[in-house]
Each structure stands twice: as C-alpha cells, then as structure tokens.
Short mmCIF file of C-alpha atoms in Angstrom, two decimals:
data_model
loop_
_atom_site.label_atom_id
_atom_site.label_comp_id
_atom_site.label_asym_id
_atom_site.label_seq_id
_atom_site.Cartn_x
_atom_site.Cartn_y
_atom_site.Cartn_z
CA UNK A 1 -0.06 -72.42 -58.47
CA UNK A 2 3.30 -73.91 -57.26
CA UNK A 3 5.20 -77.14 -56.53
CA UNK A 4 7.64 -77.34 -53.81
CA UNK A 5 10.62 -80.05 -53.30
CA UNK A 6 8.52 -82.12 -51.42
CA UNK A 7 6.08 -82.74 -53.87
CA UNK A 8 8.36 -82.71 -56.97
CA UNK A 9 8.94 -86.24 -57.48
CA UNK A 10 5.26 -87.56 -57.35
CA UNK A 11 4.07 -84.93 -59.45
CA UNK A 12 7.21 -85.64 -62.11
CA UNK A 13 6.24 -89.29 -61.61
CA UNK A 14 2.78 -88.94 -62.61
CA UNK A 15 4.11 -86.94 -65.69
CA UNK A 16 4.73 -90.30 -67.04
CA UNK A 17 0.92 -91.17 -67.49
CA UNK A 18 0.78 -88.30 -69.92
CA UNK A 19 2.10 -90.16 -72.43
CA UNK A 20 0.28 -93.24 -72.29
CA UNK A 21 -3.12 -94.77 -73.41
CA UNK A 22 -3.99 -91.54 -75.19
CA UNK A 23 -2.80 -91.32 -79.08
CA UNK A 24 -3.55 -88.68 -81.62
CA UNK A 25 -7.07 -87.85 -82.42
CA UNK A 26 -8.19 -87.46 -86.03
CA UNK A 27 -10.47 -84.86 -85.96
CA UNK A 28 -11.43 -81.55 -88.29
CA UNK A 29 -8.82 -78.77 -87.58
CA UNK A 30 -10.04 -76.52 -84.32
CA UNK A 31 -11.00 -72.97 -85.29
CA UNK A 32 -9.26 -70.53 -83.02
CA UNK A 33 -11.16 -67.58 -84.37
CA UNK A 34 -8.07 -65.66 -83.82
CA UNK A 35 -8.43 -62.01 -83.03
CA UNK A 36 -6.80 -59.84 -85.86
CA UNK A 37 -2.99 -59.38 -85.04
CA UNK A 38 -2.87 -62.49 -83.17
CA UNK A 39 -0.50 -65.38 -84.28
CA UNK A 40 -1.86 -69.36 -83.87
CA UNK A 41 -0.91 -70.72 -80.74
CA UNK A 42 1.60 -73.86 -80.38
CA UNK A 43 -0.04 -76.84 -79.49
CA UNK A 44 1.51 -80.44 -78.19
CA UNK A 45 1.80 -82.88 -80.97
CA UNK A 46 0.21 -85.26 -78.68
CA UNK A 47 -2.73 -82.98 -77.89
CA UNK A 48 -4.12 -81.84 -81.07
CA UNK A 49 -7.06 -79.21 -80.57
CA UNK A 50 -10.55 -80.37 -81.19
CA UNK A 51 -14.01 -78.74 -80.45
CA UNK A 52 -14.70 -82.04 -78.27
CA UNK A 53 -12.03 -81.92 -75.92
CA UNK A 54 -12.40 -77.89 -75.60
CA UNK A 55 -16.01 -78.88 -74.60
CA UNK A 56 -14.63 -81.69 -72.56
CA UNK A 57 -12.12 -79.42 -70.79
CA UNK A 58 -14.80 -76.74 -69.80
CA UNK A 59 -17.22 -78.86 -68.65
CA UNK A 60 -14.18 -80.24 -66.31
CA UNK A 61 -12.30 -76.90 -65.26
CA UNK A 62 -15.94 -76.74 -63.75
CA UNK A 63 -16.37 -79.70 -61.94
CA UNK A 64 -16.46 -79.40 -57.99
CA UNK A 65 -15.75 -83.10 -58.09
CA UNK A 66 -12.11 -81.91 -59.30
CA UNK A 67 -11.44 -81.54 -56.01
CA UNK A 68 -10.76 -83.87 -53.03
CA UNK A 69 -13.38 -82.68 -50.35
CA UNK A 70 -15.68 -81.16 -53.13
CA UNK A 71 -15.61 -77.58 -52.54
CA UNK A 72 -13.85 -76.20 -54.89
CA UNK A 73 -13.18 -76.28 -59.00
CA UNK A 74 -10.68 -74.95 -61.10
CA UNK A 75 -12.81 -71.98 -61.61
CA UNK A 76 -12.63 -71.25 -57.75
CA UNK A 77 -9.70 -69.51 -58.27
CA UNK A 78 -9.34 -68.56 -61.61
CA UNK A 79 -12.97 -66.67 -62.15
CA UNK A 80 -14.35 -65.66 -65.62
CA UNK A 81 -15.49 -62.10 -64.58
CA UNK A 82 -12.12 -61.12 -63.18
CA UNK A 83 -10.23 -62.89 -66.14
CA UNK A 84 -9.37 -65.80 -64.74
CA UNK A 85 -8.07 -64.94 -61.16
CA UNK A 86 -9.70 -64.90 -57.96
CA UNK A 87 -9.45 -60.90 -56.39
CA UNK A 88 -7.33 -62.10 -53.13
CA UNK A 89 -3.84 -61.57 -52.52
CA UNK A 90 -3.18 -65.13 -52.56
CA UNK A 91 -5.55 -68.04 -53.05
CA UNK A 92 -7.19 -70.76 -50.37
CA UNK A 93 -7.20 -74.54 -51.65
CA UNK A 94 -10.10 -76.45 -51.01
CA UNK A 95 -9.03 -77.65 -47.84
CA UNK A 96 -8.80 -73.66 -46.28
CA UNK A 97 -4.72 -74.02 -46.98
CA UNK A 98 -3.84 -70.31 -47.85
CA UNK A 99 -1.22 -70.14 -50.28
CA UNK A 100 1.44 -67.88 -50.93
CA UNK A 101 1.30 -66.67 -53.96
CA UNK A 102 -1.64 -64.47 -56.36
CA UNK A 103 -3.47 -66.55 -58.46
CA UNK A 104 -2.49 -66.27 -62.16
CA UNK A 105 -5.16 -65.07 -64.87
CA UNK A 106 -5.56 -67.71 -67.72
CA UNK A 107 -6.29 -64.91 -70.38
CA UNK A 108 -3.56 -66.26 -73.81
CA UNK A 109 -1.97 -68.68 -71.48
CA UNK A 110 -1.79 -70.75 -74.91
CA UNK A 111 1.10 -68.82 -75.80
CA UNK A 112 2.80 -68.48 -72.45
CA UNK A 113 6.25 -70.03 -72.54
CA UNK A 114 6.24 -71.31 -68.51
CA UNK A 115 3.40 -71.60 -65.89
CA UNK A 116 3.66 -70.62 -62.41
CA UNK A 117 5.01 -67.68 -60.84
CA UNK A 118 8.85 -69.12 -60.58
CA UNK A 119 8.80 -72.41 -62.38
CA UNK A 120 10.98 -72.89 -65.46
CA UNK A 121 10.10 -76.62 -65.34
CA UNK A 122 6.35 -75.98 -65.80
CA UNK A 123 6.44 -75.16 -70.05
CA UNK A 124 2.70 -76.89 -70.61
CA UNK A 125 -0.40 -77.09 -69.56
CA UNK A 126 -0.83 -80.29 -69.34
CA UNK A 127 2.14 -80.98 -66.86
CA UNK A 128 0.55 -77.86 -64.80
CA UNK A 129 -2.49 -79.23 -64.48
CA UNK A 130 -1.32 -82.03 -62.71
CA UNK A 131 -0.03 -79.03 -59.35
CA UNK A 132 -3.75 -78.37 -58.78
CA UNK A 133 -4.90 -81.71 -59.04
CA UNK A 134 -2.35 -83.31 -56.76
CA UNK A 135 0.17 -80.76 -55.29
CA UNK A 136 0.75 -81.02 -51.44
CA UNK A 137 2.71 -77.63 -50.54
CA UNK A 138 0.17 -75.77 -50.90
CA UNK A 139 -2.89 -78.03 -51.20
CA UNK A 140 -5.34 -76.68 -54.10
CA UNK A 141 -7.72 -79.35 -55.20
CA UNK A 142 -6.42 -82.26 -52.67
CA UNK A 143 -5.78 -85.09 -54.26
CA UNK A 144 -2.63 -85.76 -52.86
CA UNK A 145 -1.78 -89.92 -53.58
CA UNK A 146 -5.39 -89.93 -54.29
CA UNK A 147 -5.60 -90.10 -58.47
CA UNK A 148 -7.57 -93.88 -58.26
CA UNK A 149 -10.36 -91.84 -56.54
CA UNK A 150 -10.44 -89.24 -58.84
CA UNK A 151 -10.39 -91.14 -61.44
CA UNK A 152 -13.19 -93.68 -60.10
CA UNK A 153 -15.35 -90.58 -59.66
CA UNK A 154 -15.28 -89.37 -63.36
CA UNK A 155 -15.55 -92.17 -64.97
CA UNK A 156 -18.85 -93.03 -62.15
CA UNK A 157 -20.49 -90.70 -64.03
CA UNK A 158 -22.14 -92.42 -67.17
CA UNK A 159 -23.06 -89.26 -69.11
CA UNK A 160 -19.41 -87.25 -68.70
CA UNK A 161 -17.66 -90.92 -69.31
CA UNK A 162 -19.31 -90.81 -72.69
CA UNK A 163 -18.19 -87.12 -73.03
CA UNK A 164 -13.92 -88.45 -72.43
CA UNK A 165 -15.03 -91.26 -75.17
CA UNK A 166 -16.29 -88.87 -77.79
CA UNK A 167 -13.25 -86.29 -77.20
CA UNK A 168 -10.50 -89.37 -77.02
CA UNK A 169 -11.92 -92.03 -79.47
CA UNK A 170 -8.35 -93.75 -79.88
CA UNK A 171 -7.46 -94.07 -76.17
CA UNK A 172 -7.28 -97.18 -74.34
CA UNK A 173 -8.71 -96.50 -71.60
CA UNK A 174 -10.78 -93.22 -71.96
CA UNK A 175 -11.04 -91.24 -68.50
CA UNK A 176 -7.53 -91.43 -67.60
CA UNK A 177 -4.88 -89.14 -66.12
CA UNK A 178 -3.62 -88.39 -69.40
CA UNK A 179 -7.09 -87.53 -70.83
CA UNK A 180 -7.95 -85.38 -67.84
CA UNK A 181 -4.60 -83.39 -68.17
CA UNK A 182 -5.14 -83.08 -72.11
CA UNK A 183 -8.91 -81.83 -72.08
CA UNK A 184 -8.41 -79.29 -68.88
CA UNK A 185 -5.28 -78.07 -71.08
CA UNK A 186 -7.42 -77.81 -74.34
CA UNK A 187 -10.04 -75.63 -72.32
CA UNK A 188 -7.65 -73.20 -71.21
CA UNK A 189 -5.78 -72.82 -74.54
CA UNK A 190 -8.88 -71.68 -76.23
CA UNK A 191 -9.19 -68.82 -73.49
CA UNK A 192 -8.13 -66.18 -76.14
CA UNK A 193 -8.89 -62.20 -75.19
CA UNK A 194 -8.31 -59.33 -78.18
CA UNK A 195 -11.17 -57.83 -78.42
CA UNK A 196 -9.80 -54.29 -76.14
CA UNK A 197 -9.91 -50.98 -76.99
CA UNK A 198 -6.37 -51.05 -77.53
CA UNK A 199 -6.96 -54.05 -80.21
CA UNK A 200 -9.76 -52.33 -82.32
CA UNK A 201 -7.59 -49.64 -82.22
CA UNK A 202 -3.95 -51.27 -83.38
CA UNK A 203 -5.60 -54.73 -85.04
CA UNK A 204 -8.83 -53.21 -86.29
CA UNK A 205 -7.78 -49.79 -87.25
CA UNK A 206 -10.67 -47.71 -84.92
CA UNK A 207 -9.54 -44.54 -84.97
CA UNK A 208 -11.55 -44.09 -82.11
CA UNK A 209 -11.39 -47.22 -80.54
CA UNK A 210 -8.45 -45.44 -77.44
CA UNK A 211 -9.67 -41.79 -75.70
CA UNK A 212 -6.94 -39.38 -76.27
CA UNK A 213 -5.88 -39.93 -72.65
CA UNK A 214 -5.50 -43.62 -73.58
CA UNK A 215 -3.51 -42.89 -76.52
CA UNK A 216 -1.22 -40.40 -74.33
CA UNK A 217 -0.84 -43.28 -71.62
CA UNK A 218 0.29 -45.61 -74.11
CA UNK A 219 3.60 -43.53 -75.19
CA UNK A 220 4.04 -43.19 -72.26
CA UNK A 221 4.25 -46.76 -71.87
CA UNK A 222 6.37 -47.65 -74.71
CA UNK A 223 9.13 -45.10 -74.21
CA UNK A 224 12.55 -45.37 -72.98
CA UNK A 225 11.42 -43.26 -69.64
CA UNK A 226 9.21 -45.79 -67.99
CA UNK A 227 10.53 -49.10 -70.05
CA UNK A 228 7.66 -51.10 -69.51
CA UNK A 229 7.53 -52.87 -73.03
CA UNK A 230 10.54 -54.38 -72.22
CA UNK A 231 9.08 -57.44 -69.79
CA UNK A 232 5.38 -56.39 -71.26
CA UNK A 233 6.32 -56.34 -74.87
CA UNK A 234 4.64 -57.88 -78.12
CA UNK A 235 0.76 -58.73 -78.88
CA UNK A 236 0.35 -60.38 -75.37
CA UNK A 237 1.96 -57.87 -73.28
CA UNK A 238 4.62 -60.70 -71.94
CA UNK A 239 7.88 -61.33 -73.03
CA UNK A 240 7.86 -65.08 -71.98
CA UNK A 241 5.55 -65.99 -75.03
CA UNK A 242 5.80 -68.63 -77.66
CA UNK A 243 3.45 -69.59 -80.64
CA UNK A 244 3.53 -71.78 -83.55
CA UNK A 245 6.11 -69.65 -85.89
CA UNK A 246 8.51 -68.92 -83.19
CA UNK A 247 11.88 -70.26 -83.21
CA UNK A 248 13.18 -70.84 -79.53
CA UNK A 249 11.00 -69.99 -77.13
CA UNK A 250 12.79 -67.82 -73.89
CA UNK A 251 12.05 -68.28 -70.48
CA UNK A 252 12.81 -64.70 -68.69
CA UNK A 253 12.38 -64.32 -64.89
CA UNK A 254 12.76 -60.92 -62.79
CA UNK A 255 13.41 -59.33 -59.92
CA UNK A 256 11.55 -55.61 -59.38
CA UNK A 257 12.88 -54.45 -55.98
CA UNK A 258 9.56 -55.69 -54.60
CA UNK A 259 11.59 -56.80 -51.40
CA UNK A 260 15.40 -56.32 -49.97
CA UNK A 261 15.42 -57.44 -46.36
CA UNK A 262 18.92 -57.07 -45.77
CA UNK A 263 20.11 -54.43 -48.39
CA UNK A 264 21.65 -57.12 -50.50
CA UNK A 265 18.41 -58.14 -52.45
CA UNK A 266 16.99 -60.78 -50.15
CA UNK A 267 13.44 -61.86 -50.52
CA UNK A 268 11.48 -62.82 -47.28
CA UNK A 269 12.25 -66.74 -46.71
CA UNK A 270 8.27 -67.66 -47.30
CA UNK A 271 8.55 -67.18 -51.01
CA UNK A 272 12.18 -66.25 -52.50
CA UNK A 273 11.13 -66.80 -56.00
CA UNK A 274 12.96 -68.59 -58.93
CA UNK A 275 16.00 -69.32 -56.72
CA UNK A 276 14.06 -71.96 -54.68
CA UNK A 277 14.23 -74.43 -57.07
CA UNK A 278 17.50 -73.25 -59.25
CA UNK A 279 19.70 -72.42 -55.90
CA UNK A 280 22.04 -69.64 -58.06
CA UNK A 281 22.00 -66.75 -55.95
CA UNK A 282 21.54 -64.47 -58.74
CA UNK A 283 17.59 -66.06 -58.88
CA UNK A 284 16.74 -64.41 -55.82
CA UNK A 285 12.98 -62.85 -56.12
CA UNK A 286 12.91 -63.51 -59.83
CA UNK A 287 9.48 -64.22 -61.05
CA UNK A 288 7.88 -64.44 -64.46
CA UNK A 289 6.16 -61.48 -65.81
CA UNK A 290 2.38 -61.64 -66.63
CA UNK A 291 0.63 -60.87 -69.39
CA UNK A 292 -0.67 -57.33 -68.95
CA UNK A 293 -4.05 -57.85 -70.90
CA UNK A 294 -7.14 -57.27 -68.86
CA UNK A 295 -4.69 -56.39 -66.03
CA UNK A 296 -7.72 -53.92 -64.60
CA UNK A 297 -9.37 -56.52 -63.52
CA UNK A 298 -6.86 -59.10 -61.92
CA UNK A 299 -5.80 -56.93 -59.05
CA UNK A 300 -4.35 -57.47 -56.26
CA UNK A 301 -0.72 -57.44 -58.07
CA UNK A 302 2.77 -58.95 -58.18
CA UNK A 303 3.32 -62.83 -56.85
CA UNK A 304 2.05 -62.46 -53.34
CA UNK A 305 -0.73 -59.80 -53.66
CA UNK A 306 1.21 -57.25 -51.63
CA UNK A 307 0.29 -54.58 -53.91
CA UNK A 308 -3.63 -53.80 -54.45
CA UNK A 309 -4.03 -51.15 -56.96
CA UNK A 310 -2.41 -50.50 -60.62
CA UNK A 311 -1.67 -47.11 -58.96
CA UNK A 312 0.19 -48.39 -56.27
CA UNK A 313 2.11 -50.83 -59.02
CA UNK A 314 2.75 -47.58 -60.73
CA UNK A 315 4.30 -45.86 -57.47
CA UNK A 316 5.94 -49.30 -57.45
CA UNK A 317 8.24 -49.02 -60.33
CA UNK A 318 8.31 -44.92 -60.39
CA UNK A 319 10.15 -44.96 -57.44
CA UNK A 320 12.57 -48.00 -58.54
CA UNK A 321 11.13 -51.08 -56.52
CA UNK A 322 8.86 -51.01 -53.53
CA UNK A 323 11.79 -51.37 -51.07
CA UNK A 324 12.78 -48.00 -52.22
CA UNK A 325 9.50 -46.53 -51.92
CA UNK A 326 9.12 -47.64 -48.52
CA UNK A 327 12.48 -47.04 -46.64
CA UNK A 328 13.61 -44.79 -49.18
CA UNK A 329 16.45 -46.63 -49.26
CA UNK A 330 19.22 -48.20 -52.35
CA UNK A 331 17.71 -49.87 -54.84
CA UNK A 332 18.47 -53.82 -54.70
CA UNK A 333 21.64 -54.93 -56.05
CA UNK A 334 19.75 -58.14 -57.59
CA UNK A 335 16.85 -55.68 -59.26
CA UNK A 336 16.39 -55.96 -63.07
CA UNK A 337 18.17 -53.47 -64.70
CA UNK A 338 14.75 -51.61 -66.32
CA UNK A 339 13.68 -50.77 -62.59
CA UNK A 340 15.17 -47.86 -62.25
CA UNK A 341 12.68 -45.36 -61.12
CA UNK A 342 11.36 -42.75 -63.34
CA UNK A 343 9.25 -39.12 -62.58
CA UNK A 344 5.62 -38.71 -63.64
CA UNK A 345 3.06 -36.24 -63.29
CA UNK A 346 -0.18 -36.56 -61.46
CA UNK A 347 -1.72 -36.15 -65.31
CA UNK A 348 1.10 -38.49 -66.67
CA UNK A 349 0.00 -41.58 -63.91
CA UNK A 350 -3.36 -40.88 -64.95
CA UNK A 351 -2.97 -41.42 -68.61
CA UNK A 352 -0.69 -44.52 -68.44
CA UNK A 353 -3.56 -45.83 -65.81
CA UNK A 354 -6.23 -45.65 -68.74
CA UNK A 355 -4.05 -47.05 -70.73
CA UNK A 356 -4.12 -50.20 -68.80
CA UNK A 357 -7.41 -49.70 -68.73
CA UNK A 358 -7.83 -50.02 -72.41
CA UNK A 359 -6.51 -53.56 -72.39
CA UNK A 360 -9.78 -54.79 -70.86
CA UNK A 361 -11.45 -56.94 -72.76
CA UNK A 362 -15.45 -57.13 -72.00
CA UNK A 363 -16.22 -59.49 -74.07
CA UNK A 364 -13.81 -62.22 -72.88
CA UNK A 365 -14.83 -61.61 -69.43
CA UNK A 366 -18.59 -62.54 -70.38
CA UNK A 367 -18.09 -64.74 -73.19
CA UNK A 368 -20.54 -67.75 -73.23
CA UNK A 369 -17.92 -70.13 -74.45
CA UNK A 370 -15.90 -70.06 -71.16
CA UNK A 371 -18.58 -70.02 -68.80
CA UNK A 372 -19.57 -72.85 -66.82
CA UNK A 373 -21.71 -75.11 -68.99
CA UNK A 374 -23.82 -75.68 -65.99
CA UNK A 375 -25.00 -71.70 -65.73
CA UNK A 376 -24.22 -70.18 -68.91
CA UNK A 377 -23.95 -66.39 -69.20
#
C-alpha cells in the first residue's frame, strides 16, 4: 500500500481526525500471549489495547462494506492462509486498479518501525490505515473524498454501531474516523506469529524442533558469506523494528541491485522507491526490508513481485543483485553494500531454502482469532 504526491495532502489532512473525539479507554490490560523470546509491542498512548477493539478491528478488516463499490475488504489482499498477503505480484483495488507494488504480509507488523514499501512518513498503523481507505494513486478500497459515506454506512448498521460503543465508551461520537483507524490498527497489532520450527527450537529449546538440513541452512544464513542477518536480523527477521523497551527506533531503507537501467543504479520510472518522496539521489530503489517470518508462504517477492520463488530470491542476491544476474553486468553503484554476491552449492541453496522454510508458522496461518468472524476456521 502506497501514497503518492497527489494524494498526500488529503490523506495528511484527515490525519487530523485521529486525534479527536476518541480519548483513552479504561479497560483491563490486553493479553498479548507473547510467544517465548518475543518482547511486548509499542502501542500509541492514544490507542491503548483492549480485547474489544481487537474484536472490533477484526470484525472490520473483514467488512466488504470497507470498500467503496463493495467488493473488496482488507482481507482481499492481505489473506490469512498466505500470512497476510495476497499471492500476486502486485495487488488490484476494488475498482480493478492494478497497483504497483506486492502486497505486504501483516505477520508482527506491531513492531514494524514504518509501513509501506518506501514510506518513512507512514510509522503507525493507524495513519496507514487511512491509504487503503482513501488513497487515490493507486485506488484500494475507494473512498476517495468519500469518508461521510463510509461513515454513514457503519454506523447504519445498529448491531456493529453498538460494537464501536462498547470498544470506545469515552468517545464523543463513537463510529468515527478516528475509531475506525484505532480498531483496524488494534486488529492487526495482535497478528503475532512464533510458533515456527525455528521458535520451538531457539525460544522453546526443541532439540528437534529444525531437521539437520534446517539447522545447516541457518549458518548459513547468519554468517559473514551470505550476510543476510544484517537487513533480516533480530526476533522478527527485520531490522526496521521497534517495541516497547527500545530506545530510538531506526528507519533503514535499501537498494539490492534489483534494477540498474542505465548502469548508474536507476530504477524503472513506474516505481523508483524511497527517492520519490525524499528526492536525494542516493534513495534511488531503496525499499524497506520485510520481515522474513513465514516468508514461504508470501511469495511472489521483492516490492513489485518480479521475483516468484525464494530460489530465484536466492539466485537474486548470490549473484549480487538481479541486474547482475541478468546482463551479467557491474553491480549498481547505488546497491547496499551487503549485496555483494556470494557462491553456494546446489546442497548449500537447498539447506538455506529449508531454513526459510522453518520460519513458517502453521498455526498463525489457521488461527481462529484472525479469521473472519463471519466464517471462522
């Protein structure tokens, strides 16, 4: 999910309702039932966690009736089975607009430090929320100029009215903008996955938890040779991450020699990354790095889908960007340092592969608490 310059200023505008009618809510403290390792996400001070606006929040992310035309929810493109992506390359809004860029997995986004692919702006979820919702370049849900409508059409509804009163008891007006934002942001920051092989067997001390090949994959992936932990580093597999103990939370972007039109670094003019909105020249193609975890399962890979298999992600950075592996070429002048190509053997790819496969977690991906309340698992 993006912004663009031409939508900027509404959507900043409209950040302004966040802040009003909606004050704290007194409430028993939310139980994150933390995986072992895990640290406890930071949370707004304006947007304490409670079970009702969780509830609230799922129920919404839901909701067809999110959505302009009413075709589409939040879950259209962020799906539960495939850990809260879609499977294409890039996603279609509701109205058949096909974006540019891969659709994000939602899997710990509570501790992500930015949102978006190339947004440094974008640091919660309840500002993000509002790109979906209203966003014109690309259109997602369709709302546009259109947030009386919306608005008219949840709070229509006697039964999920009640539901914003019960989750927002000292807000003045109870289905609001800011209420919306708050509960689809509460939903998503209780969509916590560490239940992998690779957590039973670092967190939960099961010996057995990793196969031998796993366990061979993963030095792989934490040595010097391949440098992977370096954007992919800590519990979450991300360096941009940020939770309630940290002390200033870093917002890293980078560029992998995915493209370099011209042999100077240039990124094809559809999507040049972080240097849209910052202009510096050095920002060209930077993105942020994803969180690795369940990364099996949220192919196709890298911001615009270009690349549809963890293999060919692999062949990707063994070969020092994909502009290299296809013309054979220099390597990018603006490419992070760590791509820098490295050898493996056809029994080497294979064990860093199940690796990645170990970070799957099953039970996220079928866990009745972030289904759709309207066909639970």
């Amino acid at each position: 999910m993006t912004w663009r310059a031409g939508t900027r200023v509404g959507l900043l505008t409209a950040l302004a309702w966040l802040g009003a009618g909606c004050g704290g809510d007194a409430a028993e403290p939310y139980d994150w039932k933390l995986p072992a390792g895990f640290p406890t996400p930071r949370v707004p001070a304006d947007n304490p966690m409670t079970e009702a606006k969780v509830q609230l929040g799922r129920r919404l992310f839901y909701d067809v009736r999110l959505s302009q035309n009413g075709t589409q929810s939040c879950a259209s493109c962020h799906e539960q089975a495939r850990a809260f992506t879609d499977g294409r390359a890039t996603s279609v809004g509701s109205t058949g607009h096909v974006h540019r860029r891969n659709s994000q997995g939602l899997a710990n986004v509570a501790y992500a430090t930015s949102l978006t692919w190339a947004n440094p702006a974008l640091t919660s979820l309840e500002s993000q929320a509002l790109v979906p919702l209203f966003g014109k370049e690309p259109v997602e849900l369709g709302f546009g100029d259109r947030e009386p409508e919306l608005l008219e059409r949840l709070r229509s509804d006697a039964a999920l009215a009640a539901e914003f009163r019960g989750a927002f008891p000292d807000a003045v007006e109870p289905v609001s903008l800011a209420t919306l934002t708050r509960a689809l942001a509460s939903f998503q920051r209780s969509l916590i996955s560490g239940g992998s092989a690779y957590d039973r067997y670092i967190y939960g001390n099961e010996v057995e938890a990793m196969t031998r090949q796993q366990k061979r994959g993963m030095e792989l992936f934490f040595s010097e040779r391949l440098e992977c932990d370096h954007c992919h580093s800590g519990f979450n597999f991300q360096d941009a991450t940020v939770h309630e103990t940290t002390f200033e939370p870093i917002l890293p972007f980078h560029n992998t020699g995915l493209y370099n039109e011209d042999g100077q670094g240039t990124y094809p003019a559809v999507d040049p990354g972080l240097i849209e909105l910052t202009g510096r020249a050095e920002d060209m193609g930077r993105f942020r790095a994803p969180s690795l975890r369940n990364v099996a399962v949220t192919g196709p890979y890298m911001h615009d889908g270009s690349l549809e298999t963890l293999s060919d992600v692999l062949d990707h950075y063994a070969a020092g960007g994909h502009a290299r592996l296809v013309s054979g070429g220099e390597a990018s002048p603006l490419q992070s340092g760590f791509v820098r190509g490295f050898t493996l053997t056809a029994q080497e790819k294979e064990d860093v592969l199940a690796f990645l496969e170990s970070l799957t977690d099953p039970g996220f991906l079928t866990d009745p608490r972030f289904s759709d309340p309207a066909n639970p698992q």
